[in-house]
mmCIF file of C-alpha atoms in Angstrom:
data_model
loop_
_atom_site.group_PDB
_atom_site.id
_atom_site.type_symbol
_atom_site.label_atom_id
_atom_site.label_comp_id
_atom_site.label_asym_id
_atom_site.label_seq_id
_atom_site.Cartn_x
_atom_site.Cartn_y
_atom_site.Cartn_z
ATOM 1 C CA MET A 1 0.000 0.000 0.000
ATOM 2 C CA ASN A 2 1.389 3.413 -1.010
ATOM 3 C CA PHE A 3 0.824 6.239 1.457
ATOM 4 C CA PRO A 4 0.670 9.843 0.234
ATOM 5 C CA THR A 5 3.782 11.941 0.775
ATOM 6 C CA ILE A 6 3.443 14.760 3.308
ATOM 7 C CA THR A 7 4.970 17.927 1.888
ATOM 8 C CA ALA A 8 7.068 20.375 3.926
ATOM 9 C CA SER A 9 4.227 22.912 4.006
ATOM 10 C CA TRP A 10 1.845 20.347 5.460
ATOM 11 C CA GLN A 11 4.458 19.221 7.985
ATOM 12 C CA ARG A 12 4.694 22.826 9.135
ATOM 13 C CA ARG A 13 0.908 23.126 9.450
ATOM 14 C CA ILE A 14 0.704 19.903 11.451
ATOM 15 C CA VAL A 15 3.442 21.017 13.873
ATOM 16 C CA PHE A 16 1.900 24.450 14.403
ATOM 17 C CA SER A 17 -1.550 22.915 14.884
ATOM 18 C CA ALA A 18 -0.140 20.476 17.457
ATOM 19 C CA VAL A 19 1.503 23.339 19.373
ATOM 20 C CA ALA A 20 -1.780 25.286 19.170
ATOM 21 C CA ILE A 21 -3.632 22.350 20.769
ATOM 22 C CA LEU A 22 -0.909 22.096 23.415
ATOM 23 C CA ILE A 23 -1.230 25.810 24.260
ATOM 24 C CA VAL A 24 -5.025 25.710 24.547
ATOM 25 C CA ALA A 25 -5.137 22.480 26.529
ATOM 26 C CA SER A 26 -2.286 23.478 28.868
ATOM 27 C CA GLU A 27 -3.754 26.912 29.625
ATOM 28 C CA ILE A 28 -7.211 25.513 30.335
ATOM 29 C CA ILE A 29 -5.840 22.715 32.531
ATOM 30 C CA GLY A 30 -3.558 25.191 34.298
ATOM 31 C CA SER A 31 -6.524 27.457 34.997
ATOM 32 C CA LEU A 32 -8.475 24.541 36.478
ATOM 33 C CA VAL A 33 -5.524 23.630 38.718
ATOM 34 C CA ARG A 34 -5.064 27.212 39.921
ATOM 35 C CA THR A 35 -8.680 28.249 40.439
ATOM 36 C CA ASN A 36 -10.726 25.020 40.168
ATOM 37 C CA ALA A 37 -12.822 26.810 37.544
ATOM 38 C CA VAL A 38 -12.675 27.933 33.927
ATOM 39 C CA THR A 39 -13.455 31.603 33.482
ATOM 40 C CA ALA A 40 -14.336 33.290 30.216
ATOM 41 C CA THR A 41 -10.901 34.943 30.072
ATOM 42 C CA SER A 42 -9.039 31.727 30.786
ATOM 43 C CA LEU A 43 -11.000 30.148 27.938
ATOM 44 C CA TRP A 44 -10.996 32.662 25.089
ATOM 45 C CA VAL A 45 -7.414 33.918 25.523
ATOM 46 C CA PRO A 46 -5.739 30.506 24.950
ATOM 47 C CA ILE A 47 -8.177 29.812 22.117
ATOM 48 C CA LEU A 48 -7.126 33.119 20.543
ATOM 49 C CA PHE A 49 -3.475 32.104 20.836
ATOM 50 C CA GLY A 50 -4.325 28.701 19.382
ATOM 51 C CA ILE A 51 -6.025 30.263 16.359
ATOM 52 C CA ALA A 52 -3.060 32.601 15.860
ATOM 53 C CA MET A 53 -0.693 29.626 16.046
ATOM 54 C CA VAL A 54 -2.647 27.720 13.387
ATOM 55 C CA PHE A 55 -2.725 30.863 11.221
ATOM 56 C CA ALA A 56 1.056 31.132 11.548
ATOM 57 C CA GLY A 57 1.323 27.563 10.287
ATOM 58 C CA TRP A 58 -0.645 28.381 7.150
ATOM 59 C CA VAL A 59 0.801 31.854 6.485
ATOM 60 C CA PRO A 60 4.507 31.605 7.366
ATOM 61 C CA LEU A 61 5.784 35.187 7.636
ATOM 62 C CA TYR A 62 2.687 37.272 8.306
ATOM 63 C CA GLY A 63 1.227 34.630 10.593
ATOM 64 C CA GLU A 64 4.406 34.510 12.654
ATOM 65 C CA ILE A 65 4.473 38.302 12.971
ATOM 66 C CA ALA A 66 0.791 38.320 13.965
ATOM 67 C CA TYR A 67 1.444 35.738 16.705
ATOM 68 C CA ILE A 68 4.427 37.707 18.036
ATOM 69 C CA LEU A 69 2.403 40.945 18.144
ATOM 70 C CA LEU A 70 -0.426 39.133 19.951
ATOM 71 C CA TYR A 71 2.091 37.731 22.425
ATOM 72 C CA ILE A 72 3.574 41.201 23.104
ATOM 73 C CA LEU A 73 0.094 42.727 23.444
ATOM 74 C CA PHE A 74 -0.936 40.238 26.131
ATOM 75 C CA GLY A 75 2.520 40.446 27.703
ATOM 76 C CA LEU A 76 1.872 44.122 28.417
ATOM 77 C CA HIS A 77 -1.642 43.316 29.656
ATOM 78 C CA PRO A 78 -2.390 42.167 33.224
ATOM 79 C CA TYR A 79 -3.322 38.762 31.829
ATOM 80 C CA GLY A 80 0.333 38.459 30.796
ATOM 81 C CA ASP A 81 1.129 36.739 34.101
ATOM 82 C CA SER A 82 -0.097 33.581 32.425
ATOM 83 C CA LEU A 83 1.997 33.638 29.244
ATOM 84 C CA ALA A 84 4.032 30.518 30.014
ATOM 85 C CA PHE A 85 2.351 28.205 27.526
ATOM 86 C CA PRO A 86 1.862 30.775 24.723
ATOM 87 C CA SER A 87 5.640 31.192 24.972
ATOM 88 C CA PHE A 88 5.935 27.733 23.358
ATOM 89 C CA GLY A 89 4.613 29.278 20.150
ATOM 90 C CA VAL A 90 7.255 32.009 20.269
ATOM 91 C CA PHE A 91 9.967 29.430 20.917
ATOM 92 C CA LEU A 92 8.764 27.389 17.931
ATOM 93 C CA ILE A 93 8.971 30.473 15.710
ATOM 94 C CA ILE A 94 12.479 31.203 17.008
ATOM 95 C CA ILE A 95 13.621 27.644 16.242
ATOM 96 C CA ILE A 96 12.168 27.860 12.733
ATOM 97 C CA TRP A 97 13.884 31.190 12.114
ATOM 98 C CA ILE A 98 17.211 29.700 13.191
ATOM 99 C CA VAL A 99 16.689 26.788 10.795
ATOM 100 C CA GLN A 100 15.863 29.307 8.051
ATOM 101 C CA LYS A 101 19.128 31.128 8.893
ATOM 102 C CA LYS A 102 17.354 34.194 10.234
ATOM 103 C CA THR A 103 19.674 34.054 13.232
ATOM 104 C CA PHE A 104 19.703 37.763 14.080
ATOM 105 C CA GLN A 105 15.899 38.086 14.065
ATOM 106 C CA ALA A 106 15.591 34.883 16.100
ATOM 107 C CA PHE A 107 18.091 36.126 18.692
ATOM 108 C CA ILE A 108 16.314 39.492 19.052
ATOM 109 C CA LEU A 109 12.949 37.755 19.495
ATOM 110 C CA LEU A 110 14.387 35.329 22.046
ATOM 111 C CA ILE A 111 15.925 38.105 24.158
ATOM 112 C CA SER A 112 12.768 40.243 23.875
ATOM 113 C CA SER A 113 10.475 37.421 24.988
ATOM 114 C CA SER A 114 12.803 36.610 27.884
ATOM 115 C CA ILE A 115 12.805 40.258 29.023
ATOM 116 C CA LEU A 116 8.999 40.331 28.770
ATOM 117 C CA LEU A 117 8.701 37.226 30.938
ATOM 118 C CA CYS A 118 11.140 38.671 33.499
ATOM 119 C CA ILE A 119 9.139 41.904 33.729
ATOM 120 C CA ARG A 120 5.958 39.935 34.467
ATOM 121 C CA THR A 121 7.620 37.793 37.177
ATOM 122 C CA GLU A 122 7.963 38.851 40.825
ATOM 123 C CA ASP A 123 10.903 36.557 41.596
ATOM 124 C CA LEU A 124 13.548 38.105 39.325
ATOM 125 C CA ALA A 125 16.353 35.683 40.251
ATOM 126 C CA LEU A 126 14.197 32.660 39.499
ATOM 127 C CA ALA A 127 13.002 34.288 36.289
ATOM 128 C CA LEU A 128 16.575 34.997 35.137
ATOM 129 C CA LEU A 129 17.643 31.413 35.825
ATOM 130 C CA SER A 130 14.567 30.012 34.096
ATOM 131 C CA ASN A 131 15.020 32.251 31.053
ATOM 132 C CA LEU A 132 18.724 31.403 30.818
ATOM 133 C CA LEU A 133 17.910 27.700 30.694
ATOM 134 C CA THR A 134 15.172 28.432 28.158
ATOM 135 C CA ILE A 135 17.535 30.443 25.944
ATOM 136 C CA ILE A 136 20.150 27.679 26.006
ATOM 137 C CA THR A 137 17.537 24.997 25.230
ATOM 138 C CA VAL A 138 15.957 26.937 22.373
ATOM 139 C CA LEU A 139 19.326 27.776 20.828
ATOM 140 C CA LEU A 140 20.485 24.164 21.100
ATOM 141 C CA LEU A 141 17.299 22.909 19.484
ATOM 142 C CA GLY A 142 17.377 25.573 16.783
ATOM 143 C CA PHE A 143 20.974 24.999 15.712
ATOM 144 C CA SER A 144 20.607 21.207 15.989
ATOM 145 C CA PHE A 145 17.608 21.255 13.645
ATOM 146 C CA ARG A 146 19.470 23.674 11.402
ATOM 147 C CA PHE A 147 22.431 21.287 11.203
ATOM 148 C CA LEU A 148 20.161 18.337 10.424
ATOM 149 C CA ASN A 149 18.256 20.358 7.833
ATOM 150 C CA ASN A 150 21.496 21.384 6.108
ATOM 151 C CA LYS A 151 22.658 17.765 6.020
ATOM 152 C CA LEU A 152 19.298 16.699 4.613
ATOM 153 C CA GLN A 153 19.471 19.346 1.877
ATOM 154 C CA GLU A 154 23.033 18.317 1.026
ATOM 155 C CA SER A 155 21.949 14.679 0.762
ATOM 156 C CA HIS A 156 18.972 15.633 -1.378
ATOM 157 C CA THR A 157 21.181 17.722 -3.679
ATOM 158 C CA ALA A 158 23.690 14.882 -3.955
ATOM 159 C CA LEU A 159 20.877 12.447 -4.779
ATOM 160 C CA LEU A 160 19.514 14.733 -7.501
ATOM 161 C CA ARG A 161 23.005 15.169 -8.911
ATOM 162 C CA SER A 162 23.523 11.393 -8.937
ATOM 163 C CA ARG A 163 20.209 10.870 -10.726
ATOM 164 C CA GLU A 164 21.118 13.528 -13.275
ATOM 165 C CA ASP A 165 24.530 11.959 -13.873
ATOM 166 C CA ALA A 166 22.935 8.530 -14.268
ATOM 167 C CA LEU A 167 20.357 9.933 -16.695
ATOM 168 C CA GLN A 168 23.035 11.683 -18.750
ATOM 169 C CA ALA A 169 25.103 8.493 -18.845
ATOM 170 C CA THR A 170 22.064 6.494 -19.975
ATOM 171 C CA GLN A 171 21.213 9.053 -22.648
ATOM 172 C CA GLN A 172 24.800 9.051 -23.880
ATOM 173 C CA VAL A 173 24.826 5.251 -24.147
ATOM 174 C CA LYS A 174 21.519 5.289 -26.048
ATOM 175 C CA ALA A 175 22.748 8.026 -28.378
ATOM 176 C CA GLU A 176 25.974 6.122 -29.100
ATOM 177 C CA LEU A 177 24.067 2.886 -29.627
ATOM 178 C CA ALA A 178 21.619 4.579 -32.005
ATOM 179 C CA ALA A 179 24.525 6.127 -33.932
ATOM 180 C CA GLN A 180 26.335 2.778 -34.147
ATOM 181 C CA LEU A 181 23.216 0.973 -35.374
ATOM 182 C CA HIS A 182 22.603 3.684 -37.967
ATOM 183 C CA ASN A 183 26.205 3.894 -39.147
ATOM 184 C CA THR A 184 26.832 0.142 -39.327
ATOM 185 C CA ILE A 185 23.896 -2.250 -39.584
ATOM 186 C CA ALA A 186 21.404 0.168 -41.187
ATOM 187 C CA LYS A 187 23.929 1.357 -43.778
ATOM 188 C CA ASP A 188 25.110 -2.208 -44.460
ATOM 189 C CA LEU A 189 21.543 -3.333 -45.100
ATOM 190 C CA ALA A 190 20.972 -0.417 -47.478
ATOM 191 C CA ARG A 191 24.265 -1.188 -49.251
ATOM 192 C CA LEU A 192 23.285 -4.848 -49.498
ATOM 193 C CA ALA A 193 19.941 -4.000 -51.096
ATOM 194 C CA ILE A 194 21.522 -1.597 -53.581
ATOM 195 C CA THR A 195 24.254 -4.078 -54.494
ATOM 196 C CA ALA A 196 21.707 -6.851 -55.051
ATOM 197 C CA GLN A 197 19.595 -4.550 -57.248
ATOM 198 C CA ASN A 198 22.653 -3.603 -59.322
ATOM 199 C CA ILE A 199 23.559 -7.226 -59.843
ATOM 200 C CA ALA A 200 19.972 -7.998 -60.845
ATOM 201 C CA VAL A 201 20.128 -5.251 -63.482
ATOM 202 C CA LYS A 202 23.314 -6.682 -65.000
ATOM 203 C CA HIS A 203 22.214 -10.300 -64.683
ATOM 204 C CA GLY A 204 18.519 -10.448 -65.391
ATOM 205 C CA GLU A 205 18.404 -14.218 -64.982
ATOM 206 C CA LEU A 206 19.212 -13.768 -61.289
ATOM 207 C CA ALA A 207 16.583 -11.059 -60.694
ATOM 208 C CA SER A 208 14.028 -13.336 -59.013
ATOM 209 C CA GLU A 209 16.595 -14.839 -56.633
ATOM 210 C CA LEU A 210 18.130 -11.466 -55.812
ATOM 211 C CA ASP A 211 14.708 -9.896 -55.282
ATOM 212 C CA SER A 212 14.203 -12.058 -52.195
ATOM 213 C CA ILE A 213 17.526 -10.798 -50.821
ATOM 214 C CA VAL A 214 16.435 -7.207 -51.456
ATOM 215 C CA GLN A 215 13.121 -7.830 -49.700
ATOM 216 C CA ILE A 216 14.895 -9.391 -46.687
ATOM 217 C CA ALA A 217 17.233 -6.364 -46.489
ATOM 218 C CA HIS A 218 14.278 -3.955 -46.691
ATOM 219 C CA THR A 219 12.367 -5.898 -44.034
ATOM 220 C CA ALA A 220 15.363 -5.903 -41.698
ATOM 221 C CA SER A 221 15.844 -2.185 -42.319
ATOM 222 C CA ARG A 222 12.206 -1.502 -41.468
ATOM 223 C CA ARG A 223 12.533 -3.499 -38.265
ATOM 224 C CA ILE A 224 15.701 -1.811 -37.083
ATOM 225 C CA ARG A 225 14.649 1.760 -37.889
ATOM 226 C CA PRO A 226 12.071 2.028 -35.042
ATOM 227 C CA ILE A 227 14.727 0.748 -32.633
ATOM 228 C CA ILE A 228 17.164 3.436 -33.771
ATOM 229 C CA LEU A 229 14.414 6.066 -33.668
ATOM 230 C CA ASN A 230 13.384 5.015 -30.166
ATOM 231 C CA LEU A 231 16.935 5.034 -28.813
ATOM 232 C CA ASP A 232 17.676 8.381 -30.437
ATOM 233 C CA SER A 233 14.502 10.025 -29.110
ATOM 234 C CA GLN A 234 15.143 8.677 -25.587
ATOM 235 C CA SER A 235 18.721 9.954 -25.626
ATOM 236 C CA LYS A 236 17.605 13.547 -26.229
ATOM 237 C CA SER A 237 15.141 15.117 -23.864
ATOM 238 C CA GLN A 238 14.397 18.558 -25.307
ATOM 239 C CA SER A 239 11.627 21.036 -24.752
ATOM 240 C CA LEU A 240 9.140 21.579 -27.571
ATOM 241 C CA GLN A 241 10.429 25.130 -27.965
ATOM 242 C CA GLU A 242 13.927 23.769 -28.643
ATOM 243 C CA VAL A 243 12.583 21.186 -31.102
ATOM 244 C CA ILE A 244 10.578 23.845 -32.959
ATOM 245 C CA GLU A 245 13.613 26.122 -33.110
ATOM 246 C CA THR A 246 15.752 23.291 -34.525
ATOM 247 C CA CYS A 247 13.107 22.401 -37.123
ATOM 248 C CA THR A 248 12.793 26.060 -38.119
ATOM 249 C CA LYS A 249 16.516 26.233 -38.867
ATOM 250 C CA MET A 250 16.402 22.900 -40.694
ATOM 251 C CA LEU A 251 13.500 23.945 -42.943
ATOM 252 C CA SER A 252 15.171 27.254 -43.784
ATOM 253 C CA ILE A 253 17.738 25.268 -45.810
ATOM 254 C CA ARG A 254 15.134 24.959 -48.579
ATOM 255 C CA LYS A 255 13.665 28.400 -47.851
ATOM 256 C CA LEU A 256 10.699 26.911 -46.023
ATOM 257 C CA VAL A 257 9.113 28.995 -43.269
ATOM 258 C CA LEU A 258 7.720 27.223 -40.200
ATOM 259 C CA LYS A 259 4.720 29.146 -38.832
ATOM 260 C CA VAL A 260 3.724 28.071 -35.330
ATOM 261 C CA ASN A 261 0.193 28.699 -34.103
ATOM 262 C CA THR A 262 -0.239 28.154 -30.369
ATOM 263 C CA GLU A 263 -0.331 29.827 -26.975
ATOM 264 C CA GLU A 264 3.043 30.171 -25.264
ATOM 265 C CA THR A 265 1.650 29.037 -21.900
ATOM 266 C CA ILE A 266 0.546 25.704 -23.377
ATOM 267 C CA PHE A 267 4.014 24.207 -22.832
ATOM 268 C CA GLU A 268 3.685 24.567 -19.043
ATOM 269 C CA TYR A 269 0.773 22.111 -19.005
ATOM 270 C CA LEU A 270 2.475 19.171 -20.751
ATOM 271 C CA ASP A 271 4.042 16.166 -19.035
ATOM 272 C CA GLN A 272 7.456 14.957 -20.213
ATOM 273 C CA GLU A 273 6.158 11.855 -22.006
ATOM 274 C CA THR A 274 3.738 13.951 -24.055
ATOM 275 C CA ILE A 275 6.543 16.411 -24.860
ATOM 276 C CA ASP A 276 8.836 13.581 -26.037
ATOM 277 C CA ILE A 277 6.287 11.979 -28.364
ATOM 278 C CA ALA A 278 5.147 15.385 -29.682
ATOM 279 C CA ALA A 279 8.786 16.287 -30.359
ATOM 280 C CA LEU A 280 9.167 13.035 -32.315
ATOM 281 C CA ILE A 281 6.088 13.887 -34.407
ATOM 282 C CA ILE A 282 7.296 17.416 -35.151
ATOM 283 C CA ARG A 283 10.803 16.202 -36.123
ATOM 284 C CA GLU A 284 9.481 13.499 -38.453
ATOM 285 C CA THR A 285 6.904 15.712 -40.168
ATOM 286 C CA ALA A 286 9.440 18.537 -40.523
ATOM 287 C CA THR A 287 11.901 16.090 -42.087
ATOM 288 C CA ASN A 288 9.246 14.989 -44.583
ATOM 289 C CA ALA A 289 8.429 18.631 -45.325
ATOM 290 C CA LEU A 290 12.099 19.303 -45.972
ATOM 291 C CA LYS A 291 12.121 16.506 -48.572
ATOM 292 C CA TYR A 292 8.780 17.006 -50.281
ATOM 293 C CA ALA A 293 7.444 20.526 -49.609
ATOM 294 C CA ALA A 294 7.487 23.144 -52.335
ATOM 295 C CA GLU A 295 10.304 25.641 -51.984
ATOM 296 C CA ASN A 296 9.575 29.160 -50.668
ATOM 297 C CA SER A 297 6.368 27.906 -49.074
ATOM 298 C CA GLU A 298 5.037 27.797 -45.517
ATOM 299 C CA VAL A 299 4.912 24.828 -43.208
ATOM 300 C CA ASN A 300 2.113 25.309 -40.680
ATOM 301 C CA LEU A 301 2.278 23.856 -37.171
ATOM 302 C CA PHE A 302 -0.764 24.002 -34.873
ATOM 303 C CA LEU A 303 -0.504 23.013 -31.192
ATOM 304 C CA ASN A 304 -3.642 22.880 -29.081
ATOM 305 C CA LEU A 305 -4.450 21.633 -25.573
ATOM 306 C CA ASP A 306 -8.092 20.826 -24.935
ATOM 307 C CA ALA A 307 -9.004 19.199 -21.600
ATOM 308 C CA GLU A 308 -6.649 16.193 -21.398
ATOM 309 C CA VAL A 309 -5.858 15.943 -25.137
ATOM 310 C CA PHE A 310 -2.862 17.626 -26.759
ATOM 311 C CA SER A 311 -3.127 17.854 -30.542
ATOM 312 C CA VAL A 312 -0.365 18.450 -33.089
ATOM 313 C CA THR A 313 -1.263 19.394 -36.666
ATOM 314 C CA MET A 314 1.333 20.019 -39.349
ATOM 315 C CA SER A 315 0.696 20.763 -43.025
ATOM 316 C CA ASN A 316 2.729 21.804 -46.039
ATOM 317 C CA LYS A 317 2.353 22.333 -49.769
ATOM 318 C CA ILE A 318 3.626 19.366 -51.804
ATOM 319 C CA LEU A 319 5.982 19.521 -54.752
ATOM 320 C CA THR A 320 3.894 18.652 -57.825
ATOM 321 C CA SER A 321 6.693 16.512 -59.232
ATOM 322 C CA LYS A 322 6.770 14.286 -56.130
ATOM 323 C CA ALA A 323 3.188 14.584 -54.936
ATOM 324 C CA SER A 324 2.548 10.959 -53.949
ATOM 325 C CA SER A 325 0.896 9.969 -50.705
ATOM 326 C CA GLU A 326 2.906 6.756 -50.598
ATOM 327 C CA VAL A 327 6.220 8.509 -51.032
ATOM 328 C CA THR A 328 5.384 11.581 -48.995
ATOM 329 C CA GLY A 329 3.988 9.662 -46.043
ATOM 330 C CA GLY A 330 6.897 7.316 -46.225
ATOM 331 C CA PHE A 331 8.072 4.661 -43.832
ATOM 332 C CA GLY A 332 8.823 7.157 -41.068
ATOM 333 C CA LEU A 333 5.216 8.203 -40.571
ATOM 334 C CA ALA A 334 4.034 4.593 -40.649
ATOM 335 C CA ASN A 335 6.324 3.737 -37.743
ATOM 336 C CA LEU A 336 5.453 7.004 -36.038
ATOM 337 C CA GLU A 337 1.784 5.999 -36.180
ATOM 338 C CA HIS A 338 2.653 2.806 -34.330
ATOM 339 C CA ARG A 339 4.580 4.750 -31.670
ATOM 340 C CA VAL A 340 1.683 7.162 -31.142
ATOM 341 C CA GLN A 341 -0.786 4.290 -30.815
ATOM 342 C CA GLU A 342 1.468 2.627 -28.210
ATOM 343 C CA PHE A 343 1.408 5.925 -26.304
ATOM 344 C CA GLY A 344 -2.404 5.859 -26.339
ATOM 345 C CA GLY A 345 -2.915 8.494 -29.019
ATOM 346 C CA THR A 346 -3.935 8.596 -32.669
ATOM 347 C CA LEU A 347 -2.097 9.742 -35.778
ATOM 348 C CA TYR A 348 -3.572 10.546 -39.190
ATOM 349 C CA PHE A 349 -1.743 11.629 -42.319
ATOM 350 C CA VAL A 350 -3.450 12.417 -45.601
ATOM 351 C CA ARG A 351 -2.952 14.298 -48.843
ATOM 352 C CA LYS A 352 -5.645 16.893 -49.572
ATOM 353 C CA GLU A 353 -5.297 18.509 -52.993
ATOM 354 C CA ASP A 354 -1.773 19.966 -53.038
ATOM 355 C CA ARG A 355 -1.182 19.791 -49.275
ATOM 356 C CA TRP A 356 0.111 17.079 -46.968
ATOM 357 C CA ILE A 357 -1.527 17.074 -43.516
ATOM 358 C CA VAL A 358 -0.455 15.210 -40.375
ATOM 359 C CA TYR A 359 -2.683 15.250 -37.288
ATOM 360 C CA ALA A 360 -1.907 13.657 -33.909
ATOM 361 C CA ALA A 361 -4.011 13.555 -30.739
ATOM 362 C CA LEU A 362 -2.039 12.701 -27.595
ATOM 363 C CA PRO A 363 -3.229 12.097 -24.019
ATOM 364 C CA ASN A 364 -1.865 14.578 -21.472
ATOM 365 C CA LEU A 365 -2.363 14.091 -17.724
ATOM 366 C CA VAL A 366 -0.868 17.290 -16.279
ATOM 367 C CA GLY A 367 -3.617 19.501 -14.870
ATOM 368 C CA GLU A 368 -1.499 22.396 -13.633
ATOM 369 C CA PRO A 369 1.608 24.240 -14.832
ATOM 370 C CA ASN A 370 4.627 21.979 -14.962
ATOM 371 C CA HIS A 371 7.768 23.987 -13.987
ATOM 372 C CA VAL A 372 10.066 21.057 -13.331
#
């Protein structure tokens, strides 16, 4: 069974709420012990401190300041004789400030609260001794938690760095493997098919036998290309903006202009898997446009996020001399369709008059801006 992770903000709220309950309960019990009765003042004052403590847990800075001001206000009031338990809230704030490296502010608050307690105490010697022990305890706790927090942050940073190094190493291995497969096996298969075709041209009597070799080479090439494509795409984790920028430069080689139609904020709402598969679609369709689009024409890219579906539409004008759906779609889009379907999406590509259109609908599960 997987339990939900408690974030740091919720940990803070829980701690402050627990201290608030402690303050209220301790003050009420203390009032019963002292007077054998619970008066209205002894009831609403600790409740007020408890509410302020909870508020400080939810609103870190302003809540803490509000609690301190409330503490000072009652410290200067006759009811301030009974500020022992509300002092726990001040001590908690001091410890947190020390952990947050607000040492000077924490020290000023600690001395001020100690002076306030001394003023409200008749036995000055006892008050000084008690406050000295309190100051030492609070400082020890504060700097101990600060030390532990620093060690925890260092460990967390080291863990993130290790994960990043491992990811980079994995991506490098995949990139090298994809390059090796492309530069060796894929090229050898293509060379084998071409050589067999050349021999068949010169020796027509061997054409039928050599045709089977050509078909085997083409089949093997088709099987290995998705593997290379998958390894290459996994080795490069880029943002869609970077992919679009790269494709824009690539298309400019043939004087093609990539026009992007989308909202800039759309990229914040995409999870990494959706970004990776969308990047693969944009690269493949841009590559096809580079081969088959008419020069000095526009390539249109539309990105749209509707509910939990992210759609990618890309279209370009086709060269009349090579306007064939079989050639233009090519093997790349056929394999891309399979990849999109594995991801849970759909991919359509069609020729309409003199334009080639590719449309993909991808599932996207991120419901809020993704800044990671």
